[in-house]
Short mmCIF file of C-alpha atoms in Angstrom, two decimals:
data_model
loop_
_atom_site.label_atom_id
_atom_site.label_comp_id
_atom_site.label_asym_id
_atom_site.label_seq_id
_atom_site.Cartn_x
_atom_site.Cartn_y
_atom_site.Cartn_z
CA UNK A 1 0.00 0.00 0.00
CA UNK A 2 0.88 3.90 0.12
CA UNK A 3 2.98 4.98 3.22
CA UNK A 4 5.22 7.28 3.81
CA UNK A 5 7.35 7.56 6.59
CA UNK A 6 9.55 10.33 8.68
CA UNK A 7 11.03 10.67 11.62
CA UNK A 8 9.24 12.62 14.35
CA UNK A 9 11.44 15.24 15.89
CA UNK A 10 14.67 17.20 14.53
CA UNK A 11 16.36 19.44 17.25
CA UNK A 12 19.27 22.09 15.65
CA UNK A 13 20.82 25.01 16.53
CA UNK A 14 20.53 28.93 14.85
CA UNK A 15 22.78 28.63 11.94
CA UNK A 16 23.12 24.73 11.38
CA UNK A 17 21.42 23.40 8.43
CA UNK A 18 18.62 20.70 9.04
CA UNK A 19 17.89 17.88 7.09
CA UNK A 20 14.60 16.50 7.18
CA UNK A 21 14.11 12.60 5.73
CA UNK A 22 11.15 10.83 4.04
CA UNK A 23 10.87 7.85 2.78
CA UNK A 24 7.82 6.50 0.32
CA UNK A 25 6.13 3.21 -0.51
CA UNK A 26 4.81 4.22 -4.11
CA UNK A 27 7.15 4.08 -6.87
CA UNK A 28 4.84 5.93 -9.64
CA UNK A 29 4.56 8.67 -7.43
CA UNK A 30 4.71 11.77 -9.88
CA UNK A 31 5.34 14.53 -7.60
CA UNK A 32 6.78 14.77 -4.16
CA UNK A 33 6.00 18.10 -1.69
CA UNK A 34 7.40 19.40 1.40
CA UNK A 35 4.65 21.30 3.16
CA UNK A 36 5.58 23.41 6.56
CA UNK A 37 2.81 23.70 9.40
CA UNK A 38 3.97 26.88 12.64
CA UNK A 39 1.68 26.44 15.72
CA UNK A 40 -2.07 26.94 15.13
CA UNK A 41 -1.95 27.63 11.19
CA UNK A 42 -2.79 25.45 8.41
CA UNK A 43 -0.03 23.73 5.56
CA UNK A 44 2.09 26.22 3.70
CA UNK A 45 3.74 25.10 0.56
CA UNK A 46 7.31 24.40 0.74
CA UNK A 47 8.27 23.17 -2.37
CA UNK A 48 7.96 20.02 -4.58
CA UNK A 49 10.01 18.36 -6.81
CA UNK A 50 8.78 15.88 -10.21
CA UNK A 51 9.57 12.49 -10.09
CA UNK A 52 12.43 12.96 -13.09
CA UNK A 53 14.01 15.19 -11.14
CA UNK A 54 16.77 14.72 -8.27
CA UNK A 55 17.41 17.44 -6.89
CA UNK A 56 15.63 21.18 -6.71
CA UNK A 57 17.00 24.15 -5.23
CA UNK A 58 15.26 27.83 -3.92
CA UNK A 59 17.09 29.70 -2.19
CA UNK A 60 18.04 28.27 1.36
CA UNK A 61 15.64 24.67 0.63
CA UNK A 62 17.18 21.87 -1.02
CA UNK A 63 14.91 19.09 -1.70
CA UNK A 64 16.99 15.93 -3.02
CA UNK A 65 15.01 13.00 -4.51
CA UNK A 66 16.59 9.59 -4.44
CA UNK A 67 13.84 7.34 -6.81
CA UNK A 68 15.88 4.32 -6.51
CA UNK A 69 16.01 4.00 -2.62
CA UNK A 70 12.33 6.38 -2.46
CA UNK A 71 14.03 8.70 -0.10
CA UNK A 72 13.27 12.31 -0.49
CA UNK A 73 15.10 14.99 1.92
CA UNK A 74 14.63 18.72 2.80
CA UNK A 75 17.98 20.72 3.53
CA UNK A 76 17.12 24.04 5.31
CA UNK A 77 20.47 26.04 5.20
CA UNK A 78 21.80 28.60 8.28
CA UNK A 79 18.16 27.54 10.37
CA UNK A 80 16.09 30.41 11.98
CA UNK A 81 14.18 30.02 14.70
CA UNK A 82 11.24 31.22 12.61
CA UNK A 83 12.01 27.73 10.51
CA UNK A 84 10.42 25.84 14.02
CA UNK A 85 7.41 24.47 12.60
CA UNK A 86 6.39 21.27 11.76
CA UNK A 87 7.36 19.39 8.27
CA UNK A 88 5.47 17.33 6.15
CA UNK A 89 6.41 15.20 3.41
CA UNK A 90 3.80 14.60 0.86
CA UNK A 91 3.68 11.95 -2.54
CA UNK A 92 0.77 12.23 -5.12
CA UNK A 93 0.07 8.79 -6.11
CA UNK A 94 -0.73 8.15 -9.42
CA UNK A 95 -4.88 8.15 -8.61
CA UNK A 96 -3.99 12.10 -7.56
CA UNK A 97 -3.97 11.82 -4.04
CA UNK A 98 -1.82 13.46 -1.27
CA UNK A 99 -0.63 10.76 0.81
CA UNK A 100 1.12 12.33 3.53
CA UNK A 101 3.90 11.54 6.83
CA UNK A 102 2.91 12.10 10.26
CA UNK A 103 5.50 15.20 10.12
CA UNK A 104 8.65 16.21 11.89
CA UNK A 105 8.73 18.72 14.49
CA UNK A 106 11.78 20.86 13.60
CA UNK A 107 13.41 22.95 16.83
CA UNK A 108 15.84 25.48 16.39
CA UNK A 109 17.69 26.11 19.69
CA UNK A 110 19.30 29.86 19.81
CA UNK B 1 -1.11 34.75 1.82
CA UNK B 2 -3.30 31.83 1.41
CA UNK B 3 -5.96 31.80 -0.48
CA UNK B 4 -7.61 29.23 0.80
CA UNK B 5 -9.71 30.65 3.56
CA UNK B 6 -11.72 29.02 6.39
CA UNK B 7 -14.62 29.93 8.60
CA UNK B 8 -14.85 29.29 12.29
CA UNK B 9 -10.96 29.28 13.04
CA UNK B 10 -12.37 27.45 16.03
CA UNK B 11 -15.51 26.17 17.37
CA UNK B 12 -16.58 24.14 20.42
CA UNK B 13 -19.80 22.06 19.77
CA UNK B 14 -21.53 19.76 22.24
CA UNK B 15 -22.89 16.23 21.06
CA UNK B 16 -26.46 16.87 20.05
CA UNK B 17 -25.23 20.23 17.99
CA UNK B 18 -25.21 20.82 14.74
CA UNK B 19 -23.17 23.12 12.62
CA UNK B 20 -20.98 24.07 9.77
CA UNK B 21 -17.92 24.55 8.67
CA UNK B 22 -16.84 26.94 5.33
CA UNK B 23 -14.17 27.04 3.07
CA UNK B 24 -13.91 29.54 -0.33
CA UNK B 25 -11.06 29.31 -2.35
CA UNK B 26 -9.67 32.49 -4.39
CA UNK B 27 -7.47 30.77 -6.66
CA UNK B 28 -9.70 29.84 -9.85
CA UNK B 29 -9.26 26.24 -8.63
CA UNK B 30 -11.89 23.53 -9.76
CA UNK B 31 -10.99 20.83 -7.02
CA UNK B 32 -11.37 21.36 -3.01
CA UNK B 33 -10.81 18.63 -0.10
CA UNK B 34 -11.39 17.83 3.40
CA UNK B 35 -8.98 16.75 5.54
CA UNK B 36 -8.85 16.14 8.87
CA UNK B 37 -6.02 16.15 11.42
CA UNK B 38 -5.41 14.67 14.44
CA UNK B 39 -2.90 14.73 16.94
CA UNK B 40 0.02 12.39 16.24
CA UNK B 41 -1.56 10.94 12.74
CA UNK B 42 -0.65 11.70 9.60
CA UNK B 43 -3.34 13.76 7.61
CA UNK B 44 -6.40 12.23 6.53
CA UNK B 45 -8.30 12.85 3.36
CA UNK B 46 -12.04 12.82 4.19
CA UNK B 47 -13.82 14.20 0.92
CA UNK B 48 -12.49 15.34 -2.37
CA UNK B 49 -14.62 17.25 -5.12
CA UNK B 50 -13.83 17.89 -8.73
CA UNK B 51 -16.23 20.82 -10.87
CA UNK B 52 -18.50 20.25 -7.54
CA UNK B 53 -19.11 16.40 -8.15
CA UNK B 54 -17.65 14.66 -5.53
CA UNK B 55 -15.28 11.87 -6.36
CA UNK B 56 -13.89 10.49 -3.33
CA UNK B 57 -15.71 9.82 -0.02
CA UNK B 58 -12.74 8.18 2.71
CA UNK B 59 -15.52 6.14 4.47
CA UNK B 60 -16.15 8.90 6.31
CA UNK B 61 -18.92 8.65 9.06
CA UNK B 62 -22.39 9.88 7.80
CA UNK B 63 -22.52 12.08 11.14
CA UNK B 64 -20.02 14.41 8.68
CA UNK B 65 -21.76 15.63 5.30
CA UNK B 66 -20.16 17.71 2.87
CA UNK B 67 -21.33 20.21 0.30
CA UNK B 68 -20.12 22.12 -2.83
CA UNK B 69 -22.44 24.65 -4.20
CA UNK B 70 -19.67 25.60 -6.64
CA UNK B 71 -16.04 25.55 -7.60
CA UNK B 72 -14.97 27.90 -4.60
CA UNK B 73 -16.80 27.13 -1.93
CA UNK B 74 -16.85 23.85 -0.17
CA UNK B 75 -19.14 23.14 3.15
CA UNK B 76 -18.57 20.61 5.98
CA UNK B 77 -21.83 19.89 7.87
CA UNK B 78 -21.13 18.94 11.55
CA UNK B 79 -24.49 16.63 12.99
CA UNK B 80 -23.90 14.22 16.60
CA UNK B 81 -20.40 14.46 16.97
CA UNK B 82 -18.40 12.24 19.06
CA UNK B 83 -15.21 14.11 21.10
CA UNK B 84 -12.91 11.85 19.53
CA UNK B 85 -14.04 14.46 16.39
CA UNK B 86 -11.99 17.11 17.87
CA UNK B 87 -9.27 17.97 15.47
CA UNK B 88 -8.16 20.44 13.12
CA UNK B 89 -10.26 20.55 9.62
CA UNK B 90 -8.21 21.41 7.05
CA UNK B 91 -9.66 22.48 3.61
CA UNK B 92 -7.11 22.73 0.57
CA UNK B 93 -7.73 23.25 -3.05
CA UNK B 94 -5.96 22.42 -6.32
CA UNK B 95 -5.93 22.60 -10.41
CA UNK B 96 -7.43 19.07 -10.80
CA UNK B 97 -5.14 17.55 -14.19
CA UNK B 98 -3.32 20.78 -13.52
CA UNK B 99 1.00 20.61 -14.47
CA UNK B 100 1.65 19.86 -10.59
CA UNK B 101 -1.89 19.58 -9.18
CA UNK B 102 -0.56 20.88 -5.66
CA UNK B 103 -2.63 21.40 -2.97
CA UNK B 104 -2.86 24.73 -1.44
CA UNK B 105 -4.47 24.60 2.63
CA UNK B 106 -6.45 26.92 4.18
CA UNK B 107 -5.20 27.98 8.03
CA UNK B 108 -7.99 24.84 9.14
CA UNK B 109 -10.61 25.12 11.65
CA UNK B 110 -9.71 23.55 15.32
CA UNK B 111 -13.01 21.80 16.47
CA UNK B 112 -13.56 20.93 19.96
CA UNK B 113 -16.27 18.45 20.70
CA UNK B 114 -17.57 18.19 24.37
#
């Protein structure tokens, strides 16, 4: 079945990058999303990367796509502490849906 | 700025209540969702609609009944409840066959059930 799995909890300090892992069960995915959730608010678009693709930079994100091993990872470069949020990771299967992680709480430590 | 918007941010409904829950979308978008999402659970789709005809119904209990009047506005009527209910909705929108088809969310609605 679809699944996708990431860890739970990321703890950095101001300045360090953070890398965020997913992994995913559904090889035809098409597109892969990172989606960002801050205390009490709704999902905010990240970015996404196509399936063809394996690796997609804007400005500090860097989303990295391994399709072989179906590992996708976030890099947030020099963290805030306005990056605390949560992070979700997000394939569309090939029926369109969003099949999404349980989402990592990232904390940045000043 | 989303613009995806939702209406309560936040209600508190007793068992025998009923009410409603509103989303309207301002991004020319012909599909809209439900979702729901719990503490400590990965989001759950709940309804999906595509030029107002709904396509996808999650087995979702009958004691939750959507509605889509038209391409922006989507409705989530709230009858008997139970508390384990209490969540965040979370209404998103999308190009349906669109390049990328991504979901955009609106800020959800946090529902207490007593």
């Amino acid at each position: 079945g679809e699944d996708v799995e990431q860890s739970l909890f990321l703890s950095v300090r101001e300045g360090d990058s953070s890398v965020i892992n997913c992994t995913y069960t559904d090889s035809s995915s098409t597109y892969l999303y990172w989606y960002k959730q801050e205390p009490g608010a709704g999902l905010q678009l990240l970015t996404y990367i196509f399936s063809n693709m394996d690796m997609k930079q804007d400005q500090r994100l860097t989303v990295l796509l391994n399709k072989k091993d179906k590992h996708l990872s976030l890099r947030i470069a020099d963290t805030q502490t306005g990056d605390s949020a949560i992070y979700f990771c997000a394939e569309r299967s090939n029926t369109g849906k969003l099949i999404f992680g349980q989402g990592t709480t990232l904390q940045v430590k000043p | 700025e989303t613009g995806v918007t939702q209406t309560p941010r936040h209600l508190v409904m007793g068992m025998t209540n009923k009410k409603s829950l509103k989303c309207e979308q301002h991004l020319g978008h012909n599909a809209m969702y439900w979702y729901k999402q719990s503490a400590k659970k990965p989001l759950e789709l709940m309804f999906v609609y595509n030029f107002k005809e709904q396509t996808e119904n999650n087995s979702v209990p009958s004691r939750f009944s959507p509605e889509c009047p038209n391409s922006s506005h989507l409705f989530l009527h709230l009858h008997t409840l139970q508390p384990e209910d209490s969540a965040l909705y979370l209404c998103a929108s999308s190009q349906w066959a669109g390049v990328e088809e991504t979901q955009y969310f609106g800020p959800g609605t946090r529902l207490l059930v007593l």
